[in-house]
Coordinates of C-alpha atoms and ligand atoms in Angstrom, one line a residue:
Chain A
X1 CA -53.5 14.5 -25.7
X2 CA -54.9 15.3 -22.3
X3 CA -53.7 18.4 -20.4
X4 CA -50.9 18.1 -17.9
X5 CA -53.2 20.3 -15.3
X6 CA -56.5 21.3 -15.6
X7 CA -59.5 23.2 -14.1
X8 CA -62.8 21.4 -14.3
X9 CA -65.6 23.8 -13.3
X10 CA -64.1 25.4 -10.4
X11 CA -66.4 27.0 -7.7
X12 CA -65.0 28.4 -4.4
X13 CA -67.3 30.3 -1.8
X14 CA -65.7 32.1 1.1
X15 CA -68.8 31.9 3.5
X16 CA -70.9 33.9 1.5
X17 CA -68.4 35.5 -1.1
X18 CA -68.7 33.5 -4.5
X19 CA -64.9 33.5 -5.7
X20 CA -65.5 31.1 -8.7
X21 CA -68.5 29.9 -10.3
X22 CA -67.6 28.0 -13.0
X23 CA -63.7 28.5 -14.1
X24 CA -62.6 26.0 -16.4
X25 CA -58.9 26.1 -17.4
X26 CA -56.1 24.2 -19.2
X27 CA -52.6 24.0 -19.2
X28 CA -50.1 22.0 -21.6
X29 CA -47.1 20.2 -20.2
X30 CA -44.0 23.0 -20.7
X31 CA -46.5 25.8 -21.1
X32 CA -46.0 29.3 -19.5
X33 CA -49.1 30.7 -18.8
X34 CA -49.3 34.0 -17.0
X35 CA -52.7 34.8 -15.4
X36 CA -53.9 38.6 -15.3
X37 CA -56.4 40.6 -13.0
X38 CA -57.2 43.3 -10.7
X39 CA -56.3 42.9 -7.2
X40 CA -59.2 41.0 -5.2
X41 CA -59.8 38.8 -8.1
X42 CA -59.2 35.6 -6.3
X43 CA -55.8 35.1 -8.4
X44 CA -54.1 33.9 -4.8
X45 CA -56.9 31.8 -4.2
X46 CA -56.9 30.1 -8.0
X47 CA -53.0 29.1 -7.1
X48 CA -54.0 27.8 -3.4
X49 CA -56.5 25.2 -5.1
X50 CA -53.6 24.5 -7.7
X51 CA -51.2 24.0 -4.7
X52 CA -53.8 21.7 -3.1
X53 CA -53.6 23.9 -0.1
X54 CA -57.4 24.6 -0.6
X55 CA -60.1 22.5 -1.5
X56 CA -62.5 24.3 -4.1
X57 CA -65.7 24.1 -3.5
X58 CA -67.0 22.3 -6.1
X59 CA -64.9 21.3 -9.4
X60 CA -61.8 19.7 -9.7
X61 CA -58.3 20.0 -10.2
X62 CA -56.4 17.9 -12.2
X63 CA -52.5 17.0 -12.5
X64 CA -51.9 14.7 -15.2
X65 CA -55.4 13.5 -15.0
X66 CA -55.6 12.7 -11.5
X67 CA -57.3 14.6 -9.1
X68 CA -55.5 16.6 -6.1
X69 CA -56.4 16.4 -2.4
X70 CA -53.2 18.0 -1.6
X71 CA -49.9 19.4 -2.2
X72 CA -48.6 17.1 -5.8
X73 CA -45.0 16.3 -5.5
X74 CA -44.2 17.9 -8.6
X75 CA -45.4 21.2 -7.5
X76 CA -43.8 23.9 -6.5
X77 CA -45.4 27.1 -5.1
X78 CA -43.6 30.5 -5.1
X79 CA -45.7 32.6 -2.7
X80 CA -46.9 36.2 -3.2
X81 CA -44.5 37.3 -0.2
X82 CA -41.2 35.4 -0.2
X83 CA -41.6 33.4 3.1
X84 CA -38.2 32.1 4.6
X85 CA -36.9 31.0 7.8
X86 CA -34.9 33.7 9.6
X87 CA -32.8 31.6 11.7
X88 CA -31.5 29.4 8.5
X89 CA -29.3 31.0 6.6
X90 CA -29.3 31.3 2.5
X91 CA -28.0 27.7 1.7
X92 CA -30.1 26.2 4.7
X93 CA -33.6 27.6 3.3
X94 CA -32.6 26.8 -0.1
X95 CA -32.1 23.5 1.5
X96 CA -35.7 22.9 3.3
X97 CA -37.7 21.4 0.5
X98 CA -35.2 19.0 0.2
X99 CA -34.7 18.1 3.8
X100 CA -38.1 17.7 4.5
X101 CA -38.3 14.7 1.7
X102 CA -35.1 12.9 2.5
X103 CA -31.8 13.2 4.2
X104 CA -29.4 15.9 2.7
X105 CA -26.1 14.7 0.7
X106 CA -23.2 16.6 -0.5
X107 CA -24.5 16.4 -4.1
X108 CA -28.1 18.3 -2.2
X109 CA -25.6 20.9 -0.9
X110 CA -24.0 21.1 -4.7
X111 CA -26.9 21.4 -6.3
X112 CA -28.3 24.0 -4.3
X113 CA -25.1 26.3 -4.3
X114 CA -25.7 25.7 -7.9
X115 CA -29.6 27.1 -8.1
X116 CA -27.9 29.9 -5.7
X117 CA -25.4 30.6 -8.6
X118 CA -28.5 30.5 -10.9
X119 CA -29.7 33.3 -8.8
X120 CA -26.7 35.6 -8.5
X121 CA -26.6 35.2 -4.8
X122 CA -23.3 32.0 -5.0
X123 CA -21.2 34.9 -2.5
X124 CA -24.5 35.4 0.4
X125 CA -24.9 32.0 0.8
X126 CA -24.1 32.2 4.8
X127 CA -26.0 35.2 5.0
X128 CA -28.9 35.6 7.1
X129 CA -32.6 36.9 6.2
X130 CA -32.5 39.9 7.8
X131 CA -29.6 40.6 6.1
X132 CA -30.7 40.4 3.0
X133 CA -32.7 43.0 0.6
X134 CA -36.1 42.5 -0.9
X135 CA -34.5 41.2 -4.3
X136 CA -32.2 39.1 -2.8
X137 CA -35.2 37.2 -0.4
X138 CA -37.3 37.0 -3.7
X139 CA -34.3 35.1 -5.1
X140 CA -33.4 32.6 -2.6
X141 CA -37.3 32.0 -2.6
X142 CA -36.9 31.2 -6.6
X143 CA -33.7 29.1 -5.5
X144 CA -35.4 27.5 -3.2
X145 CA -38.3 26.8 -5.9
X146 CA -35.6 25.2 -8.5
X147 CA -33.9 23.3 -6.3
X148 CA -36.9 20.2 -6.3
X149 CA -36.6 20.7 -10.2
X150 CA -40.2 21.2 -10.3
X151 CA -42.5 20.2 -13.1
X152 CA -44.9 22.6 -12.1
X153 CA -44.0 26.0 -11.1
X154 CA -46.7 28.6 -9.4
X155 CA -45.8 32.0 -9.0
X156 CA -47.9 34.3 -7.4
X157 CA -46.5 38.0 -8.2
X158 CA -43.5 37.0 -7.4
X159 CA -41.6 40.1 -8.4
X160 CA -44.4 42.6 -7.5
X161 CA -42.5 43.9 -4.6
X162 CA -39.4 44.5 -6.2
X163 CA -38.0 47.9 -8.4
X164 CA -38.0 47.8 -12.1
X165 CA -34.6 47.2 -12.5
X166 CA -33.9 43.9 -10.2
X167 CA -37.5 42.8 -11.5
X168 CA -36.1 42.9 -14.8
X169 CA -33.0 41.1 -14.3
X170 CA -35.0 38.5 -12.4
X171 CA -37.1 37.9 -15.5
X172 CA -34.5 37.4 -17.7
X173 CA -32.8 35.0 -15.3
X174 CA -36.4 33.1 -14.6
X175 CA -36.6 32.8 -18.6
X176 CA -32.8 31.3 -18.9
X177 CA -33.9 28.8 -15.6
X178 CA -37.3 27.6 -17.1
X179 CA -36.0 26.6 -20.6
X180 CA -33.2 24.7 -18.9
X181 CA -35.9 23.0 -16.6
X182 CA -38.6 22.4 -18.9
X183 CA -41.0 23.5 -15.7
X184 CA -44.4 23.8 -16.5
X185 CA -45.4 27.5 -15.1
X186 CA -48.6 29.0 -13.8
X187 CA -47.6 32.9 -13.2
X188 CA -49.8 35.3 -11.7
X189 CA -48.9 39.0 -12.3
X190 CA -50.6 42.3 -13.0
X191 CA -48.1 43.7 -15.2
X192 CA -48.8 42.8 -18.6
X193 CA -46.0 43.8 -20.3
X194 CA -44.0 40.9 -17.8
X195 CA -47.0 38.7 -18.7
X196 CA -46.4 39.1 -22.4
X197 CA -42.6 38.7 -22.3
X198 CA -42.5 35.6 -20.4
X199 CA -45.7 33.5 -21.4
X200 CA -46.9 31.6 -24.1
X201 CA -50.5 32.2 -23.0
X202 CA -51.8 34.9 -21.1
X203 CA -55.2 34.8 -19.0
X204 CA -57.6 37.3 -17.9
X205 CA -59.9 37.0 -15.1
X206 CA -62.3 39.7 -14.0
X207 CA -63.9 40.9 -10.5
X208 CA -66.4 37.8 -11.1
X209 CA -63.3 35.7 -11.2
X210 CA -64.5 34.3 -14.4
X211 CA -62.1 33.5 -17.6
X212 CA -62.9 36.6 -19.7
X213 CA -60.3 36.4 -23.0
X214 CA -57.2 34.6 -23.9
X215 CA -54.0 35.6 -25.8
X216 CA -51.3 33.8 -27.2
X217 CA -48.1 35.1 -27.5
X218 CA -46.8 33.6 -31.1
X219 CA -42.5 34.6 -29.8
X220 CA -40.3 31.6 -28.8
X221 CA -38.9 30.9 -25.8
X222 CA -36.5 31.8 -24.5
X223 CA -36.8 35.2 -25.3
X224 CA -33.9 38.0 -25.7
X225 CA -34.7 41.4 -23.3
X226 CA -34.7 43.2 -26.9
X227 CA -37.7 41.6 -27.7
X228 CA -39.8 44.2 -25.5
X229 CA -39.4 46.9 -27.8
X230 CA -40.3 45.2 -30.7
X231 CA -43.6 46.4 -32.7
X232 CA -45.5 43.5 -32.5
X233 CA -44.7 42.7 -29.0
X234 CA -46.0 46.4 -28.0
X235 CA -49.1 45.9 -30.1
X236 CA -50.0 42.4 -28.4
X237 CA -49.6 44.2 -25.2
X238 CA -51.9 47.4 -26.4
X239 CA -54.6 44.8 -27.3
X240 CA -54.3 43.0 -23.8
X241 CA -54.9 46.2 -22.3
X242 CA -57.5 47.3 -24.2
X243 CA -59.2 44.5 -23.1
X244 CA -58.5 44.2 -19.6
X245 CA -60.1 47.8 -19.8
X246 CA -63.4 46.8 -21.8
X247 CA -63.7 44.2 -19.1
X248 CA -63.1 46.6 -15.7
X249 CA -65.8 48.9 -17.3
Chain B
X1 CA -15.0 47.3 28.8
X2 CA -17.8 50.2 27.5
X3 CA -18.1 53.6 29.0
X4 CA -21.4 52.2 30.6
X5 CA -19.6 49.2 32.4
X6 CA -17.2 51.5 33.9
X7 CA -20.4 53.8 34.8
X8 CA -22.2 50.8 36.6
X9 CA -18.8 50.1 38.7
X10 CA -18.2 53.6 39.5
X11 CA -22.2 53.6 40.8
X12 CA -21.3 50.7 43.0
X13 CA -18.2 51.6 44.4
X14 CA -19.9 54.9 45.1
X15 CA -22.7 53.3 47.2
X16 CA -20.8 51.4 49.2
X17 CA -18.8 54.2 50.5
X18 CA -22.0 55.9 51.2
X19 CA -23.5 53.3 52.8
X20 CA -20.5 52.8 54.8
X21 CA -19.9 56.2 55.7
X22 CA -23.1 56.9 56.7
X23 CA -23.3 54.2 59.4
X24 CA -19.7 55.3 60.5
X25 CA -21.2 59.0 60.8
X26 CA -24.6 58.4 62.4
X27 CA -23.4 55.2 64.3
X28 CA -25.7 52.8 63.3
X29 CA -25.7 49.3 65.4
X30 CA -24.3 46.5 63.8
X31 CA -27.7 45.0 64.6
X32 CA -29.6 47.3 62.5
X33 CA -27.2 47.8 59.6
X34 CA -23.7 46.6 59.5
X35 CA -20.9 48.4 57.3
X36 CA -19.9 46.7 53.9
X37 CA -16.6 46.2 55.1
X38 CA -17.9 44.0 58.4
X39 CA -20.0 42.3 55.8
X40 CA -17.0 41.5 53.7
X41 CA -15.1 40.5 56.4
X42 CA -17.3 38.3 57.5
X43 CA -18.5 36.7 54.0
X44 CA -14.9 35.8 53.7
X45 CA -14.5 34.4 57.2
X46 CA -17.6 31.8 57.0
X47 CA -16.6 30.9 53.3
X48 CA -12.8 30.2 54.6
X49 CA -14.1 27.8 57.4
X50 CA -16.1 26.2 55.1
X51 CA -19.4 26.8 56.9
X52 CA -20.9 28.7 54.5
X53 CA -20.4 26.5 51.5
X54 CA -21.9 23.4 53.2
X55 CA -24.8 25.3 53.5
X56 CA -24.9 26.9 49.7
X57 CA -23.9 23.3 48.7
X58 CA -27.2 22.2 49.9
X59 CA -29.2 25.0 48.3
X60 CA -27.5 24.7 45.2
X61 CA -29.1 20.6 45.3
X62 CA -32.4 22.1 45.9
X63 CA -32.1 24.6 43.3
X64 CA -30.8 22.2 41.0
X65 CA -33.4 19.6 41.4
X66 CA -36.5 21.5 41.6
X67 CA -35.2 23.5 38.3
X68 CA -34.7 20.4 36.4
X69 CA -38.0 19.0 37.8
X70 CA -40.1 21.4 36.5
X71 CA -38.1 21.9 33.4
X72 CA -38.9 18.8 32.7
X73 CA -42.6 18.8 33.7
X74 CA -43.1 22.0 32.6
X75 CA -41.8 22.0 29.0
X76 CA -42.8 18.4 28.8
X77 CA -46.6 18.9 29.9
X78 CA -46.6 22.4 28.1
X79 CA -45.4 20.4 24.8
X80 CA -48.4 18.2 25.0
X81 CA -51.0 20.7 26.1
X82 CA -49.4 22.8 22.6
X83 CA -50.7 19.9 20.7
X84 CA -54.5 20.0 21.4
X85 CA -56.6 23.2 21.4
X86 CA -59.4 21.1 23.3
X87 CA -56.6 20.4 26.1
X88 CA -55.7 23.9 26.2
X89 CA -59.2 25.0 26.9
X90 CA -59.8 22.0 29.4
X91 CA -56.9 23.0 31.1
X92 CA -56.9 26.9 31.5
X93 CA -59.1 28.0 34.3
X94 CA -56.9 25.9 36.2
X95 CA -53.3 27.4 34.6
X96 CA -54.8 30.6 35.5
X97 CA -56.1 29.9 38.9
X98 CA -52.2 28.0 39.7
X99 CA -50.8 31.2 38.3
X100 CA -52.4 33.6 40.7
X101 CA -51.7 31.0 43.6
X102 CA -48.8 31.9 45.9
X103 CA -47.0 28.4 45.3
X104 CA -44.5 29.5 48.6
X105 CA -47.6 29.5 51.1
X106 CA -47.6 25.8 50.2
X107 CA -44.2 25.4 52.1
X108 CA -45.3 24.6 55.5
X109 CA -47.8 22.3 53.9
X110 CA -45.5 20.5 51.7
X111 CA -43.2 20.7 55.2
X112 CA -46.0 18.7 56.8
X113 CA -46.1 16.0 54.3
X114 CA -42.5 15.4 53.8
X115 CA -40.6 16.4 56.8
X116 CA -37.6 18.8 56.6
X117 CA -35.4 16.8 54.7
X118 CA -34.4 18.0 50.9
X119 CA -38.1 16.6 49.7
X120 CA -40.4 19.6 50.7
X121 CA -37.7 22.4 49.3
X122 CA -37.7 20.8 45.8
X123 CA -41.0 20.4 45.8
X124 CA -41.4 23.6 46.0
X125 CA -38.9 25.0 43.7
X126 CA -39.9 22.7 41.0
X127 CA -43.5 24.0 41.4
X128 CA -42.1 27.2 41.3
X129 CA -39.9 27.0 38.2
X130 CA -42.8 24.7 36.8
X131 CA -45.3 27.7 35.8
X132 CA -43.4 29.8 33.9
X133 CA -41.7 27.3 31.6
X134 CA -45.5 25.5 31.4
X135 CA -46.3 28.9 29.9
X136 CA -43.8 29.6 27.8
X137 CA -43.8 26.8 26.0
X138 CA -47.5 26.3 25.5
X139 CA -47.1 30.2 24.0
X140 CA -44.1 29.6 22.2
X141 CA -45.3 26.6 20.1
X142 CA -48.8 27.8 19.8
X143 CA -47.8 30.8 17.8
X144 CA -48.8 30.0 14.6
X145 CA -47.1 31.5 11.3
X146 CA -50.0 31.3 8.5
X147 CA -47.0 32.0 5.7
X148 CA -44.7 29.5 6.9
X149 CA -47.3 26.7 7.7
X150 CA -48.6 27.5 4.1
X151 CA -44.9 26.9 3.1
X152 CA -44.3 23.8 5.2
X153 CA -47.9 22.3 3.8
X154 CA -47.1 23.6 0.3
X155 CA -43.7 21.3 0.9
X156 CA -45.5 18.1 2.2
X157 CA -43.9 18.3 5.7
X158 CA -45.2 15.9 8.2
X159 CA -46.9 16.8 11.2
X160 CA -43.8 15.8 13.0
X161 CA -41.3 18.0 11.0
X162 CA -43.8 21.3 11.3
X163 CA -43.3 20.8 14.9
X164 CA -39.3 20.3 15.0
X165 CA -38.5 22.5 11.5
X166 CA -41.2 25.3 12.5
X167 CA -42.8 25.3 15.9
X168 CA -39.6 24.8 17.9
X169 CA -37.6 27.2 16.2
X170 CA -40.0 29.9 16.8
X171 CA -40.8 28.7 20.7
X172 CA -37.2 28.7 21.1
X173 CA -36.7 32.6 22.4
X174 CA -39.8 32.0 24.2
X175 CA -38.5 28.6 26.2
X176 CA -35.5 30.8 27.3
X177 CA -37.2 33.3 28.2
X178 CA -39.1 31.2 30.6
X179 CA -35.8 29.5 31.7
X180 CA -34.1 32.5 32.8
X181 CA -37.7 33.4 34.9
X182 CA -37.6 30.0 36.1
X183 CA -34.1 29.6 37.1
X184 CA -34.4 32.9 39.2
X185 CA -37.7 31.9 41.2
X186 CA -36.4 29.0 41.5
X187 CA -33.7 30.8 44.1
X188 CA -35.8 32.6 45.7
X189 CA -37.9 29.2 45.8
X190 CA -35.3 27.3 47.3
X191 CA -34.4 29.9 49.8
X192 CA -38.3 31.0 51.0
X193 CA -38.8 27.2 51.3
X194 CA -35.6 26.9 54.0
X195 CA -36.8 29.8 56.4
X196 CA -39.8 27.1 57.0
X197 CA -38.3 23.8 58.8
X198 CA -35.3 23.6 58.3
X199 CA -31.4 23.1 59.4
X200 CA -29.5 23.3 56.3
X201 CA -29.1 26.1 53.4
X202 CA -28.7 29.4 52.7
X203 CA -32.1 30.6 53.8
X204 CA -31.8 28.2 57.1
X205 CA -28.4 30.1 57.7
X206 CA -30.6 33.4 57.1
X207 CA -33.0 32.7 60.2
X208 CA -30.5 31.0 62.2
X209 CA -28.8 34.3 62.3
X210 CA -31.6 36.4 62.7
X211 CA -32.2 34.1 65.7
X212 CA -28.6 34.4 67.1
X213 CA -28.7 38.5 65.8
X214 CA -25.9 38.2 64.0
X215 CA -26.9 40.6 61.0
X216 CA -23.7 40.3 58.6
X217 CA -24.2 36.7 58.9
X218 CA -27.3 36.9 57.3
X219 CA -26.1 39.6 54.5
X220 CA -23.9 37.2 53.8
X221 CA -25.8 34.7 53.1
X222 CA -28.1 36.8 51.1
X223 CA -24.9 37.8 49.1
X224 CA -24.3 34.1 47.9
X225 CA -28.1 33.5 47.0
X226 CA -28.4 36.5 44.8
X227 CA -24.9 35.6 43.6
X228 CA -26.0 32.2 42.9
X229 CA -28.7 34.1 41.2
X230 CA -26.8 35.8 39.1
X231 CA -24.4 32.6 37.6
X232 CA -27.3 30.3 36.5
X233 CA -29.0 33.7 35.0
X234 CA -25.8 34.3 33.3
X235 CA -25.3 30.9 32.2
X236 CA -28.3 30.8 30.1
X237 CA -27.8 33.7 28.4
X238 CA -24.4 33.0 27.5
X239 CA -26.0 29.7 26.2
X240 CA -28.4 31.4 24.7
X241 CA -25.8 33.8 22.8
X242 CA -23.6 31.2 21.7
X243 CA -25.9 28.7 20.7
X244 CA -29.3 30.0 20.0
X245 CA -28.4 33.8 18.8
X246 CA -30.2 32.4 15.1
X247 CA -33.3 31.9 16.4
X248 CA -33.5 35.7 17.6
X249 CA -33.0 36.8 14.0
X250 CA -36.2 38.4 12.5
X251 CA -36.8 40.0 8.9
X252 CA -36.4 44.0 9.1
X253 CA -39.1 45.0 7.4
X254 CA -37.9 48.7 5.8
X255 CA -36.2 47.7 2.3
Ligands
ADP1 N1 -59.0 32.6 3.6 C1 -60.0 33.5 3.1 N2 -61.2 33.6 3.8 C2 -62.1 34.5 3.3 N3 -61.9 35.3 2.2 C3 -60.8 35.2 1.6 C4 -59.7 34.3 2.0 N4 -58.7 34.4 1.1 C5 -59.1 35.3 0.2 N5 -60.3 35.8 0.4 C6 -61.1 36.8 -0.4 O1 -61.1 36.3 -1.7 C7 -61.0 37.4 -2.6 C8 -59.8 37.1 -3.5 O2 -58.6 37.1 -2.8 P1 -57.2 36.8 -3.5 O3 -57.3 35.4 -4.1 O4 -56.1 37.0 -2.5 O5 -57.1 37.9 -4.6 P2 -55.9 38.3 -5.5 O6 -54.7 37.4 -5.3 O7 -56.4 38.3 -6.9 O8 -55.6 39.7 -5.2 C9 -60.8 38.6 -1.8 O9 -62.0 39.3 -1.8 C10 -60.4 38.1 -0.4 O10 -60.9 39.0 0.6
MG2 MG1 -52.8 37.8 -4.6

């Protein structure tokens, strides 16, 4: 079976910067795959060519064996900063993707109150931006994400910003989301222990941007929060950081 | 009403009756400076007859039409210029050199051209009222997001929807802005143009009086222009704080 997305020989210059030389990469259909690396990496700049918002420089990348130009209809990008409109409120922003593909129903407005249940946030649905907190903005832009029922997710730290506790809550609500969606997810992260609770694969790239070492995490989804404090689950991440170590020098 | 509004009144009552004493004291002619209270007096008296209002009724045309004029031209040429960069830098040597140019000097040329009749004064005033709202737009929807755009790209958006979805919403505060600029110049636009050729208006009534040296007269004329001022300034912002208070909003950015 051929993958549903793949990498073929990725290069990207920036001017003289050599991002990617030769990244090759492959992704199953219902895989979770987190992707893990230092800051500067070119992490950002992987999902951008995924997103078809930026043409690599040489190489190709492939959904369902086509080629991308530009944005695919079944993808859906979660930026590294939550981006939303501050004179929409919740429901409206949750709203855009939709609007800007057809005209809005009822059953749109339904559906997204429903992804804003999903979310916790059902009661702030007439709030503004600005008068929301950083955890509820990184929500609405998950909302917002699930609303298209994407096939493809990208998610580009999305909980980075955000403290411990309200990051944790938001993984266990993005695992209970994805196995009802079935979404396809590319997650980029620098926390490994997240990375090991919510993939089935987990990446590392190094300062040369190259695919350094793979590991697959044998637990199945979806996973219960107890899971983190199980043996094996603390030694898979001990190994990852080992190696993530050997490869920083 | 907030301690600060009853402040402001007190301030004006209180300069009034300084004003008023002061040329009751020192005995200043009427020519020179008259007393609030003649002032009054006679606001009331030429707005009673009627006089006044035929004049401010003309005005008000001239204000009116040179505002929507170059409304229209201005947000209308500024929305096209916003959509090529090569226009843009065709074009701005000249926005630049029309910017520094005193547009009321043109009066007595315009005058020339098109008689004393309404034509010249709304000409004028929609030159006036042009610039700013020429600017404003052109800076309003040339400010580019990078995160949103990347959003709207990321979303398939058409070039058509980034403009009404994105650009507008942001050049929205902006295109007020340069309403409420516009709307006021083009007052003073409207009035400037009548002390050159001509019989009718607010600023016609202004020289005529200075002519005849009848000094309340012409206070009171000023009076209605800068109240006239004030409505249409006050008129778009209460439009732009029942309607457009949204578009204001921006992200805090402590957490
Ligand atoms: N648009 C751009 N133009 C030039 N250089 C860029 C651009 N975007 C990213 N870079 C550079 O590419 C490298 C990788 O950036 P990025 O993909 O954002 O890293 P990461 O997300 O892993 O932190 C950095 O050195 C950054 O300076
Ligand atoms: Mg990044």
């Amino acid at each position: 079976m051929k993958p549903f997305i793949e990498l073929q020989k990725i290069g990207l210059d920036f001017g003289k910067q050599t991002i990617f030389e030769d990244l090759n990469l492959q992704v199953e259909a219902n895989e979770f795959i987190s992707i893990i690396g230092k800051s500067g990496t070119g992490k950002t700049t992987l999902i951008r060519m995924i997103a078809g918002l930026l043409a690599p420089t040489s190489g190709r990348v492939l959904i369902n064996g086509e080629a991308i130009t530009e944005p695919h209809k079944e993808i859906t990008y979660v930026f590294q900063k939550p981006v939303l409109l501050e004179w929409r409120n919740l429901l409206e922003n949750v709203l855009l993707p939709i609007e800007l593909e057809r005209k809005v129903t009822t059953k749109d407005i339904d559906k997204a109150k429903e992804v804003l249940k999903l979310v916790h946030l059902e009661e702030d649905q007439a709030k503004y931006p600005h008068e929301c907190s950083g955890g509820m903005v990184s929500r609405v832009s998950l909302a917002r994400a699930l609303i298209t029922n994407p096939k493809i997710l990208l998610m580009d730290e999305p909980f980075a910003a955000l403290d411990s506790i309200t990051k944790e809550q938001l993984q266990l609500e993005l695992t209970q989301i994805i196995s009802t969606y079935h979404s396809t997810v590319i997650f980029i992260t620098h926390d490994i222990q997240e990375a090991v609770f919510l993939s089935d694969r987990v990446v590392l790239i190094n300062e040369n941007s190259n695919k350094v070492n793979e590991f697959i995490v044998p637990f199945p989804r979806p996973r219960h929060k107890d899971l983190k404090f199980e043996p094996e689950f603390q030694q898979l991440i001990k190994q990852i950081y080992e190696s993530l170590e050997m490869i920083e020098g | 009403m907030k301690r600060s509004h009853i402040f402001s009144v007190v301030l004006f009552i209180l300069v009034l009756a300084a004003w008023e004493l002061t040329v009751k004291l020192r005995d200043i002619p009427e020519l020179i400076l008259p007393k609030p209270t003649v002032i009054v007096e006679n606001l009331y008296r030429n707005i009673m007859s009627g006089y006044l209002l035929d004049h401010a009724k003309v005005t008000l045309i001239e204000i009116l039409g040179g505002f929507f004029i170059g409304a229209v031209l201005g947000i209308g040429l500024g929305f096209l210029v916003s959509r090529s960069t090569f226009l843009k830098e065709v074009l701005h040597p000249y926005i630049i050199a029309s910017q520094a140019m005193p547009k009321l000097a043109l009066a007595p040329l315009l005058t020339l051209w098109f008689g004393y009749g309404l034509m010249p004064k709304i000409v004028i005033t929609a030159l006036i009222s042009f610039f700013p709202l020429f600017e404003s737009t052109v800076a309003g929807l040339s400010y580019v997001d990078k995160d949103k755009l990347a959003l709207f790209r990321s979303l398939r958006a058409t070039r058509y929807q980034i403009l009404m979805k994105l650009r507008l919403p942001i050049a929205l505060p902006y295109l007020m802005s340069g309403l409420r600029v516009a709307i006021v110049l083009s007052v003073v636009g409207a009035a400037v143009s009548e002390f050159i050729g001509a019989n009718q208006g607010l600023g016609a009534v202004i020289t005529t009086a200075m002519g005849m040296m009848d000094t309340p007269l012409m206070f009171s004329a000023f009076i209605l222009l800068t109240l006239i001022g004030i409505l249409f300034y006050q008129m778009i912002a209460i439009i732009e704080s029942s309607f457009l208070k949204k578009y204001y909003f921006s992200r805090r950015n402590d957490d």
